[in-house]
XYZ file of C-alpha atoms in Angstrom:
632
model
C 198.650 113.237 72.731
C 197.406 110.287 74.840
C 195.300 110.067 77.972
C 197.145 108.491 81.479
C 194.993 108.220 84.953
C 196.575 108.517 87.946
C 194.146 106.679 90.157
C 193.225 108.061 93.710
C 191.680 104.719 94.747
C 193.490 101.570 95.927
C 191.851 99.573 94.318
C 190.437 100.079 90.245
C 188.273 96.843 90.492
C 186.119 97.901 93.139
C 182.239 98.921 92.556
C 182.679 102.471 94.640
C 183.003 105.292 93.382
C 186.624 106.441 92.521
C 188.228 109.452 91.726
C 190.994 109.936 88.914
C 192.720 112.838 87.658
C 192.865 112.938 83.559
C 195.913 113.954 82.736
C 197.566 114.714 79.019
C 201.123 113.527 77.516
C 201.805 113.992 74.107
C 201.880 111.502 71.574
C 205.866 110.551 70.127
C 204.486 109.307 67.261
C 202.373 112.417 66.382
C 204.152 115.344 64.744
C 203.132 118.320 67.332
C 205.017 120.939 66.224
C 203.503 120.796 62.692
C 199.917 120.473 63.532
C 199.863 123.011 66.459
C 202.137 125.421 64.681
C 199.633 125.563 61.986
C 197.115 126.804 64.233
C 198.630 128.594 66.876
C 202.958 128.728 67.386
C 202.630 130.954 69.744
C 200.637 128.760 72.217
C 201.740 129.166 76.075
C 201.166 125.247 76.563
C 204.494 123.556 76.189
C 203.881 119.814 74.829
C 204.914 117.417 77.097
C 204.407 119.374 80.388
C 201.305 118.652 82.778
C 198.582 120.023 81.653
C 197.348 123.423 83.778
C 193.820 122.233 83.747
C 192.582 119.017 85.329
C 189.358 118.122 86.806
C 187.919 114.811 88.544
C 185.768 112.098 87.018
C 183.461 110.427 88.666
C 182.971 106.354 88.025
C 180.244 104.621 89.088
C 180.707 101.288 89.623
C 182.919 100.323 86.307
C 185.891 98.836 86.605
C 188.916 98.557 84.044
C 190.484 101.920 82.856
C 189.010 100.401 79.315
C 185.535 100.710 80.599
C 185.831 104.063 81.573
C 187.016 105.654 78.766
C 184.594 104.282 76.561
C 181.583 105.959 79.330
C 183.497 109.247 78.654
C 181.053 111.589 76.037
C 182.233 111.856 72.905
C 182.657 115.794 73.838
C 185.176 114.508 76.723
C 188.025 114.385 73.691
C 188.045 117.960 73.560
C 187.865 119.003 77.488
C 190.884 120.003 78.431
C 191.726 121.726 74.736
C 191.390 125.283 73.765
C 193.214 126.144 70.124
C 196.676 128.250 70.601
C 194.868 131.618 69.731
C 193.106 131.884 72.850
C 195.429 133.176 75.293
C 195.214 131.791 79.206
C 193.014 135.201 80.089
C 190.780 134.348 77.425
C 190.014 130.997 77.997
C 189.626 131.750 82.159
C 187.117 134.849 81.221
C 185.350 132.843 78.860
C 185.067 130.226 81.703
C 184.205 132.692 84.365
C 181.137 134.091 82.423
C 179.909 130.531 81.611
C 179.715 129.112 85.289
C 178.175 132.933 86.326
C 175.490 131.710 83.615
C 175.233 128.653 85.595
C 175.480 130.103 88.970
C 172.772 132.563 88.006
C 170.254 129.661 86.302
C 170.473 127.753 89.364
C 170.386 130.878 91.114
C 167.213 131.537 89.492
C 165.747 128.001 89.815
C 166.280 128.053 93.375
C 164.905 130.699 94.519
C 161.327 129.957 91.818
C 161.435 126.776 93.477
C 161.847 128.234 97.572
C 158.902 130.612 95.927
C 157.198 128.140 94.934
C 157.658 125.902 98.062
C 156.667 128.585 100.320
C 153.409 129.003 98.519
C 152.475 126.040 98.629
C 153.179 125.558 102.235
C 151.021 128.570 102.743
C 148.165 127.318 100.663
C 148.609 123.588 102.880
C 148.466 125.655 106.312
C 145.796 128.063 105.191
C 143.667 124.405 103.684
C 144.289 122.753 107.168
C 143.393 126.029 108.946
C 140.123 126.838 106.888
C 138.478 123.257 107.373
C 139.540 122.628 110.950
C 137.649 126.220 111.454
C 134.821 125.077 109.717
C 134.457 121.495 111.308
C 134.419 123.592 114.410
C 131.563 125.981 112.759
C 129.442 122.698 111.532
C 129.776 121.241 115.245
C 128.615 124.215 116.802
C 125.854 124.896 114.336
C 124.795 121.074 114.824
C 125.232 121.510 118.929
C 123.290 125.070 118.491
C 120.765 123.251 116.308
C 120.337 120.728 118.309
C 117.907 122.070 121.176
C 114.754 123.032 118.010
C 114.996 119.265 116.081
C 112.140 117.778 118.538
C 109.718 120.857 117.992
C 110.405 121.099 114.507
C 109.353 117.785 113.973
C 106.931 118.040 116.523
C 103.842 115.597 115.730
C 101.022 118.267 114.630
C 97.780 118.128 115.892
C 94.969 117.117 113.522
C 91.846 118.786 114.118
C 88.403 116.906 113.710
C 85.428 118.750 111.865
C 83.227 120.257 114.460
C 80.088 122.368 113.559
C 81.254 126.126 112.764
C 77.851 128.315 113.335
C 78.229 131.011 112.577
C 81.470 130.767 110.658
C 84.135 132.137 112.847
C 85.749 135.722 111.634
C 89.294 134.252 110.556
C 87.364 132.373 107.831
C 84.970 134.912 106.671
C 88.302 136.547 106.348
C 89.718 133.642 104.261
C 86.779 133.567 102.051
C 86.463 137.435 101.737
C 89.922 137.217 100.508
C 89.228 134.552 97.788
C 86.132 136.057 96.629
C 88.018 139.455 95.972
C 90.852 137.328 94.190
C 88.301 135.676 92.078
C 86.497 138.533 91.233
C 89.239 140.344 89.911
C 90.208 137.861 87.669
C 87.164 138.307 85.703
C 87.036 141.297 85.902
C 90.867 141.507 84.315
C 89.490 139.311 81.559
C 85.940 138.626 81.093
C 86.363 135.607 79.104
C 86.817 133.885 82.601
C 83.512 133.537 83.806
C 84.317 131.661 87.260
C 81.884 129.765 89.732
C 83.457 128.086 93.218
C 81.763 127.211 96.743
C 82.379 125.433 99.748
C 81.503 122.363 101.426
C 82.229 121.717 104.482
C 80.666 118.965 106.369
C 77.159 118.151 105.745
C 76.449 122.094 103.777
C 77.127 124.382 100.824
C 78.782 127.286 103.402
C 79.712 129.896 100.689
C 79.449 130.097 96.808
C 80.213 133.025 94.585
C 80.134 133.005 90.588
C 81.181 136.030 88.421
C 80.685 136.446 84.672
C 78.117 135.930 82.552
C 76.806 133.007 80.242
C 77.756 134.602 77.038
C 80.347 137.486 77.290
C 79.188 138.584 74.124
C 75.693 138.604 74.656
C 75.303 141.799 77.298
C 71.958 140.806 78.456
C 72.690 137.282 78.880
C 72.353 135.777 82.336
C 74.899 135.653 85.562
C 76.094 132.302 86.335
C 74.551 130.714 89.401
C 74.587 127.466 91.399
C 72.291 126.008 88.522
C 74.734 126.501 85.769
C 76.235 123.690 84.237
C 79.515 122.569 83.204
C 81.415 119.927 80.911
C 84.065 118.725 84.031
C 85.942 116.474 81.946
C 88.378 114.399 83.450
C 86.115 115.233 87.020
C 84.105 112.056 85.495
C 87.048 109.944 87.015
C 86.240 110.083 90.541
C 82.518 108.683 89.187
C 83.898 106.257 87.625
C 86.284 104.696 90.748
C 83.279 105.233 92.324
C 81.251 102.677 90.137
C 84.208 100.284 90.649
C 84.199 100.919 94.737
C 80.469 100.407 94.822
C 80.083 97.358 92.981
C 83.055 96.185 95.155
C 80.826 97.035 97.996
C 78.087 95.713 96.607
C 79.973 92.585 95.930
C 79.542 92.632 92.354
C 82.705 93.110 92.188
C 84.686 90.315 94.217
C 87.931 92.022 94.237
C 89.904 95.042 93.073
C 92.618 92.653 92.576
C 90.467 90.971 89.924
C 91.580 91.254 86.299
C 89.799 93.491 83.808
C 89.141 90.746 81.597
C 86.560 88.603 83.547
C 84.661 91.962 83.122
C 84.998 92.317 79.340
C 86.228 89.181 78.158
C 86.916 90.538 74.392
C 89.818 92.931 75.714
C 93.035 92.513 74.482
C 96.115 94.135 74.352
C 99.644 94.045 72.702
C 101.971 93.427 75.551
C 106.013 93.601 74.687
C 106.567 93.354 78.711
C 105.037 89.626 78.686
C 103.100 91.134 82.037
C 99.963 89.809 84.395
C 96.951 90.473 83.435
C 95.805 93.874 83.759
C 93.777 94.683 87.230
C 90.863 96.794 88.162
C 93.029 98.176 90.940
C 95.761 99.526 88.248
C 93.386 100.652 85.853
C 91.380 102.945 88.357
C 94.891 104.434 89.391
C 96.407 105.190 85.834
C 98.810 102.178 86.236
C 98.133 99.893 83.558
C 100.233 100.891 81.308
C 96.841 101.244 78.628
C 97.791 104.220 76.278
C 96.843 107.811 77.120
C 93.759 108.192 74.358
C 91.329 106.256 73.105
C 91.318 105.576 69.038
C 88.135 107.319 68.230
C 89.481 108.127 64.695
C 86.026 109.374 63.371
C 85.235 112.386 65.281
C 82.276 114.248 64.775
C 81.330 117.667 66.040
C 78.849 116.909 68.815
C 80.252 113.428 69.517
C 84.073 112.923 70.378
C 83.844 109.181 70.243
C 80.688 107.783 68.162
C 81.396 103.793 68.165
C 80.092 101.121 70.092
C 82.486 98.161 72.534
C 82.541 95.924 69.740
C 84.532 98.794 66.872
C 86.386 100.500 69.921
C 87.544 96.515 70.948
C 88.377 95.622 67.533
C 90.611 99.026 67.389
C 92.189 98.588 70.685
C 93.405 94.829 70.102
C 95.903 96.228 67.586
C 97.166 98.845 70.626
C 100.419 98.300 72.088
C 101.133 98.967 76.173
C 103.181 101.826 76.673
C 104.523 100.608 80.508
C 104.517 97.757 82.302
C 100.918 97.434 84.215
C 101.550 98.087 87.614
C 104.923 99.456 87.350
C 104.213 103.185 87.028
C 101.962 105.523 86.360
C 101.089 106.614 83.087
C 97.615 108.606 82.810
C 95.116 107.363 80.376
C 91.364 108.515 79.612
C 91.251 105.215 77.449
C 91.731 103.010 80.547
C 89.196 104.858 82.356
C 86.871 104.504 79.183
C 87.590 100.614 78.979
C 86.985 100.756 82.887
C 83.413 102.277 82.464
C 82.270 100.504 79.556
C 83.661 97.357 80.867
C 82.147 97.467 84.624
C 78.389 98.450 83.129
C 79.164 95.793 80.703
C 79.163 93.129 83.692
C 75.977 94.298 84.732
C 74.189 94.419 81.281
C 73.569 98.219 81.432
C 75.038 100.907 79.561
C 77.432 103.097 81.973
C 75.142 106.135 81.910
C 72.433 104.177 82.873
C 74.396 102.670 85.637
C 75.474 106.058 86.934
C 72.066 107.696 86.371
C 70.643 104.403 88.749
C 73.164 104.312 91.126
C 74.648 107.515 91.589
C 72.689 110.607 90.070
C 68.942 109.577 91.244
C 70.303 108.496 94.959
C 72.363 111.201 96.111
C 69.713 114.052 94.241
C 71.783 115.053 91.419
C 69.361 116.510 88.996
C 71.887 118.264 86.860
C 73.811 116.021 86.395
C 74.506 113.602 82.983
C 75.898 112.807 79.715
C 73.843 113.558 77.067
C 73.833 117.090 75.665
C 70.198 118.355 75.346
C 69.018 121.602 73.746
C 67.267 122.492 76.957
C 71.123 121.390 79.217
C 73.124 123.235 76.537
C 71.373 126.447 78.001
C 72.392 125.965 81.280
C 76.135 125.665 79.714
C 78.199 128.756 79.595
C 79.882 129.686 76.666
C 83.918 128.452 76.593
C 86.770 130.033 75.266
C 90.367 128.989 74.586
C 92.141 132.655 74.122
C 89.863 134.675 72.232
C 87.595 131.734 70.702
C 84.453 130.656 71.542
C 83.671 127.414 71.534
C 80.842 125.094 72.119
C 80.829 121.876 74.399
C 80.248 118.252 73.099
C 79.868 114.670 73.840
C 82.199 112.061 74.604
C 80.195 108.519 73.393
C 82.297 105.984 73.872
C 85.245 107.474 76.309
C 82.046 109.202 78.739
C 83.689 106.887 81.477
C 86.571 109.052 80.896
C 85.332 112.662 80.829
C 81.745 112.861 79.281
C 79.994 114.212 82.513
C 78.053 117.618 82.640
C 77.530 118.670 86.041
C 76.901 121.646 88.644
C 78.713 122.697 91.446
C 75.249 122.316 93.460
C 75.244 118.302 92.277
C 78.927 118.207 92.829
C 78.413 119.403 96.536
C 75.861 116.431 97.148
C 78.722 113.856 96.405
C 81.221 115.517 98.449
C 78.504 115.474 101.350
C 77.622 111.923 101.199
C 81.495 110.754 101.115
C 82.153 112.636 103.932
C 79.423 111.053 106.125
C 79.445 107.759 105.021
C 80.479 106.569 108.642
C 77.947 103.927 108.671
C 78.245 100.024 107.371
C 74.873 100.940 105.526
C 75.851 104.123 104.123
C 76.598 105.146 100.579
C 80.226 103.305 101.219
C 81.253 101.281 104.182
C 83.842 104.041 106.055
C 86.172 101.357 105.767
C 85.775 101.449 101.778
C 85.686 105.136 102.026
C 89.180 105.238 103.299
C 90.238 103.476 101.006
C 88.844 105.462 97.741
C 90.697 108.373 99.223
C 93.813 107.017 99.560
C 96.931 107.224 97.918
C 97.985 104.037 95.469
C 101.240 105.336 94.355
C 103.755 107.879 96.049
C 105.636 109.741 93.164
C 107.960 111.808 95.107
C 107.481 111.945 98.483
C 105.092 114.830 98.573
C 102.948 113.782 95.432
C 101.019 110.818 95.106
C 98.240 109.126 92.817
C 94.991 108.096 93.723
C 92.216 106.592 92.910
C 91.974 108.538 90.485
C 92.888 111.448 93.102
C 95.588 113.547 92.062
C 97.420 114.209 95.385
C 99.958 116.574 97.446
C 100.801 117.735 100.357
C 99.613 120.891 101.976
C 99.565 122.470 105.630
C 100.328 118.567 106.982
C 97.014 117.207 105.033
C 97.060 115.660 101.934
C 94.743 117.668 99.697
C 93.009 114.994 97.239
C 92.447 116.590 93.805
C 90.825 116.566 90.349
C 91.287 118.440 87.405
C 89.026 118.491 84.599
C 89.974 120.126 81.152
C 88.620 120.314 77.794
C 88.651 122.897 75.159
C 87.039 126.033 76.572
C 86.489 124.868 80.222
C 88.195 123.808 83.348
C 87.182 122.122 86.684
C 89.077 121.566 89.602
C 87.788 119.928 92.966
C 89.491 119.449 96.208
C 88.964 117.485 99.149
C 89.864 117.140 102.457
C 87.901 114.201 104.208
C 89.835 114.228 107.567
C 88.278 118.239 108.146
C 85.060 117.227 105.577
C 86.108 120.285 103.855
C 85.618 120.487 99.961
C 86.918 123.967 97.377
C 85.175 123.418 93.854
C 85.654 126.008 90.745
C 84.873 125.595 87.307
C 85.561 128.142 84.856
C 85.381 129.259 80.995
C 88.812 130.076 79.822
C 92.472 129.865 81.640
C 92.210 130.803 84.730
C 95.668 130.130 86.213
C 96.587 130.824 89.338
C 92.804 131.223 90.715
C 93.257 127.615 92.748
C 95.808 126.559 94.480
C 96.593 130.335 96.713
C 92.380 129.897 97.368
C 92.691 126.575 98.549
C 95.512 126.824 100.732
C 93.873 130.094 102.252
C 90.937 128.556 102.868
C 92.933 125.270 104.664
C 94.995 127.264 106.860
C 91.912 129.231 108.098
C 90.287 126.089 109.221
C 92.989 124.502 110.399
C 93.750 127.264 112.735
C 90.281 127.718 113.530
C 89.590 124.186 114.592
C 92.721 123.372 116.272
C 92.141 126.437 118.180
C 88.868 125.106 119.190
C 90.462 121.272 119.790
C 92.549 123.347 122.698
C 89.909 124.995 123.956
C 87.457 122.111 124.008
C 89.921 120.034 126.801
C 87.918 119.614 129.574
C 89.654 121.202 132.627
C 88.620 119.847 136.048
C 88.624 121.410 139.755
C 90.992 121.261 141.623
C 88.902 119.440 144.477
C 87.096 117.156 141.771
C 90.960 115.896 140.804
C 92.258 115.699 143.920
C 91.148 112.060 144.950
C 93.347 110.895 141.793
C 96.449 113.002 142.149
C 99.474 111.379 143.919
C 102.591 108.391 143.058
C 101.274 105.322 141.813
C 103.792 102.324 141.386
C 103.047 98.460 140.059
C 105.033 95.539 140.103
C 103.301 94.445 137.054
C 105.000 96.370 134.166
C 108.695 95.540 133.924
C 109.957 98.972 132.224
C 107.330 101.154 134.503
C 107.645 101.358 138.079
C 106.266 104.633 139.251
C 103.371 106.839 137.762
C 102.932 110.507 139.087
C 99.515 112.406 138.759
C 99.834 116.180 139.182
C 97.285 118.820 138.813
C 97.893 121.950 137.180
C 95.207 124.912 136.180
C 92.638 122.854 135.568
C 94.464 119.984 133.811
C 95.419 116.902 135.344
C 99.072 115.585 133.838
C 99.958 111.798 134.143
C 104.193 111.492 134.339
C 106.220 108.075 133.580
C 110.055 108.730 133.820
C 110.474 111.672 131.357
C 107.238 111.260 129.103
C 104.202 113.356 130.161
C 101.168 113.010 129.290
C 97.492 115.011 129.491
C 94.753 112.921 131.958
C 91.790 114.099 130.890
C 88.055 113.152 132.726
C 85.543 110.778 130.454
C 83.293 110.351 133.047
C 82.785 108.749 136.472
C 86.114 107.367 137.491
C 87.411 106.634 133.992
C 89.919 108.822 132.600
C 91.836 109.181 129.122
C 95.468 109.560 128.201
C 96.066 111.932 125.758
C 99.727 112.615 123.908
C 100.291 116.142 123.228
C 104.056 115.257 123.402
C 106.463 117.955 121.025
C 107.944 114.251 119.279
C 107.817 112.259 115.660
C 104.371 111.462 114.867
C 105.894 107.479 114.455
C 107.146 107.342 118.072
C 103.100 108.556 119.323
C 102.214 105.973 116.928
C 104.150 103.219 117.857
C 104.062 103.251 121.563
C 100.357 103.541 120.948
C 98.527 105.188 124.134
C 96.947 107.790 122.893
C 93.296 107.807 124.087
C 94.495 105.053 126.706
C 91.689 104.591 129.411
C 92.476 104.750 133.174
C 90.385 103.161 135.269
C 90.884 104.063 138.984
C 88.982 102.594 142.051
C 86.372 104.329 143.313
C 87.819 106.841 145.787
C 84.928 106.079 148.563
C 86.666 102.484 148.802
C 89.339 104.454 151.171
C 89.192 106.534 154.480
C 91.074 109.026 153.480
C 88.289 109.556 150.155
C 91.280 109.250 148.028
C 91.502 106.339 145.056
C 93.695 103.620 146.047
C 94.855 102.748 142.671
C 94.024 101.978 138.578
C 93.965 100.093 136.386
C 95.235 100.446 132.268
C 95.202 97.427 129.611
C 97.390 98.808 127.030
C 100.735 98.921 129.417
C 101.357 95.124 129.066
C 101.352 92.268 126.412
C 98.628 90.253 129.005
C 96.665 93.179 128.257
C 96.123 94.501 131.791
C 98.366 96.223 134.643
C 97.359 97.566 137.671
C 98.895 100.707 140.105
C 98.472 100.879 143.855
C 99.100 104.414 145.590
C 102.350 104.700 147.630
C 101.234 104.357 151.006
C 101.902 107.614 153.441
């Protein structure tokens, strides 16, 4: 048999596609009757008549009848050919139930895929659906939200430390309700013998101590304000203290100096290739000095025997662990070298120093460093779980943590800090500031002092101090801005007994003393105001035209545009803004007229008896402005 095409296109050598019908003729020179006999004689198919089957071909862009054969699949040979035993029924059933297969396999593809398409159509609609919903839910929230943002972030008002006698009842509440939180911590576990007062401005206003001296002794005595304990790391805030007041002294010429011009045989292994260390990182744990000094031969009653010249000789062969002044990284050795190194600059020996300057000053009787038979009595004993254990000395690293103290002496510190307001005082208030504020911010709502450990709490930043060593624990906090000090020391772990005490006791003043900050506002008559009320305008202030005074239940309000402000009476005719606006603390401070003075004229200067105008020098950069009355 050969193949002949009987083209349906004009024209073979074009590149379209073209349709031709295949077509079989059988071969003369191929002996048909012997080879299809053999397989089938009977066969329906007559050689040399058309061919009952025929189906189109599809070319692509070849040309030549050459070319297209050779495309056809080497299967192609046989399409067309079924062997002489199949009979015409056969061959059509057996080609029925193969395109069914197919029929039903794209049958089945189709309708996964219209599945499949609807689905995901569904999920699209549903996606669009859900987030257009939940813009909608986000921009109502944020439109809902809106109208509480300004109170929220409403500038709080600070309260100033006002005499308290007698204590008002919300803080005898307060305390009540630390003293029964304290109490039943020793009384849950008697190896926490506990001791805490308060100080608020210039007086001890409540103490209480539970446990006893010796829990094993039954007849030994209670603690009292005249016990004594081991602070620890309490030394600290001594120690910045020698550094502020040699500074204000001016034995110190700067906190900026470096530590070396104060002991000139320090040195250090520095891999950073750094400035020179500072007294201003060193007070601040920012040197980058390593945590502990290298005592190496400690002895029972002295953690740190050697003199400066073996602890120098030790520390030269020390390595920074950070970068001075890059972070903090606490370290009782760079309070140590602090210490040792200030008293060196004054040829004394740092106890003596402190004992001179500090201890013998301010009345601090129990207070020192060296551990005497008749001070170890006053000592409770410490325990660390079930252990007892004794307190020592620290020799060399005293700077650091050495200091035995009472909560009595403590209290005298705290009391001269907060009324240092005088240039002659115990520190300059200007210095004072300054050693109770923060020198790094670690977080946002922690920061480091000098040495202050610091945080947030109730809008103040409480400034703390924690002391512990083996058996003991001290922990101090201040807040200068109410003059309001919390001190505890205890034997044993106490945890928990601070920080709920201390925020109890903060809330109760701050409530109490705002309270009385609102109630203190002088109010003024009605006829005593009324020669100041009316509209006020000035050519002299280009963004203020207009000022309106009102008068309402005693208080006197002064208006420009939107922003209102209180007017209260100094005395005379001279009257004081204050801001009590619900806004960001940074917008009060930056347009900067709180307390702003108001001068008006005299109000006899008029017939009517009414002022004619005033005058304010914060309103414009020449530093004065002046209003004149609107005219009736």
């Amino acid at each position: 048999y050969f193949y002949s095409f009987i083209s349906k296109a004009s024209d073979e050598q074009k590149g379209t596609l073209s349709v031709t019908r295949l077509q079989l003729h059988p071969d003369p020179n191929m002996d048909t009757d012997n080879r299809l006999g053999k397989l089938e004689p009977e066969s329906p198919q007559s050689p040399g008549a058309e061919s009952q089957m025929s189906f189109n071909v599809y070319d692509a862009k070849i040309s030549g009848r050459d070319s297209f054969l050779g495309a056809l699949p080497s299967s192609a040979s046989t399409i067309g050919f079924w062997s002489d035993h199949h009979s015409k029924g056969k061959m059509d059933n057996f080609t029925v139930r193969a395109y069914s297969k197919r029929i039903r396999q794209l049958t089945l593809f189709l309708a996964v895929f219209i599945i499949v398409s609807m689905v995901m159509t569904a999920l699209f609609v549903w996606r669009m659906s859900y987030f257009k919903l939940e813009d909608k839910t986000d921009e109502k929230r944020h439109l809902e939200q809106k109208p509480i943002v300004a109170p929220r972030s409403a500038c709080p008002v600070r309260a100033e430390a006002v005499p308290l006698e007698p204590l008002p009842i919300s803080i005898e509440e307060a305390l009540i309700e630390i003293e029964r939180a304290l109490k039943e911590v020793n009384t849950k576990d008697d190896t926490i013998a506990i001791m805490a007062n308060v100080v608020y401005m210039d007086k001890v206003i409540w103490e209480r101590s539970y446990g006893k001296m010796n829990r094993s002794n039954p007849s030994a005595p209670n603690l009292s304000s005249k016990t004594v304990f081991p602070v620890a790391s309490v030394t600290k805030v001594f120690t910045a203290l020698m550094l502020y007041k040699l500074y204000y002294e001016k034995k110190v010429k700067s906190l900026d100096d470096p530590f070396k011009k104060y002991m000139p045989k320090f040195s250090i292994k520095d891999p950073f290739n750094s400035h020179e260390i500072v007294l201003r990182e060193m007070v601040s744990h920012m040197s980058g000095i390593p945590r502990e000094a290298p005592c190496l031969k400690e002895m029972k009653e002295n953690l740190c025997p050697d003199n400066n010249t073996v602890m120098l000789d030790r520390i030269k062969n020390l390595t920074l662990v950070a970068e001075p002044g890059n972070k903090v990284s606490y370290s009782n050795l760079g309070f140590g070298l602090l210490g040792q190194g200030l008293a060196l600059s004054q040829n004394v020996s740092y106890e003596e120093w402190m004992q001179k300057s500090v201890f013998d000053p301010l009345g601090m009787h129990d207070s020192g460093f060296k551990l005497t038979p008749k001070l170890r009595q006053r000592i409770p004993v410490g325990f660390l779980g079930k252990d007892s254990l004794q307190p020592f000395e620290w020799g060399w690293a005293n700077p650091a943590g050495g200091m035995f103290t009472s909560l009595e002496d403590l209290a005298k510190l705290e009391i001269t800090l907060f009324n240092s307001t005088e240039e002659d005082d115990f520190l300059s208030p200007v210095l004072t500031e300054e050693f109770f504020s923060p020198a790094f911010i670690l977080d946002g709502k922690q920061f480091i002092g000098s040495p202050w450990e610091m945080f947030l709490m109730n809008g103040y930043i409480a400034r703390m101090k924690n002391g512990f060593v083996y058996g003991y624990s001290s922990n101090i906090f201040l807040f200068p801005e109410l003059k309001l000090a919390f001190n505890i020391f205890n034997t044993g772990s106490c945890k928990g007994c601070c920080f709920p005490s201390v925020k109890r006791l903060l809330i109760a003043f701050h409530e109490e003393l705002t309270a009385r900050d609102v109630k203190q506002q002088k109010t003024i008559q009605q006829q005593e105001a009324a020669p100041y009320l009316g509209e006020f305008f000035t050519d002299d202030v280009p963004t203020i035209r207009r000022v309106i005074i009102r008068y309402n239940e005693g208080k006197m309000t002064f208006a420009v545009d939107n922003h209102v402000f209180r007017l209260n009476h100094i005395k005379g005719t001279t009257f004081e803004l204050i801001d009590r606006r619900k806004v960001d603390c940074l917008i009060i401070a930056l347009m900067g007229i709180n307390h702003e003075r108001v001068h008006f004229d005299p109000p006899g200067s008029s017939p009517d008896g009414v002022s004619t105008g005033f005058t304010v020098f914060g309103f414009h950069l020449r530093g004065k402005a002046y209003f004149r009355r609107k005219q009736l």
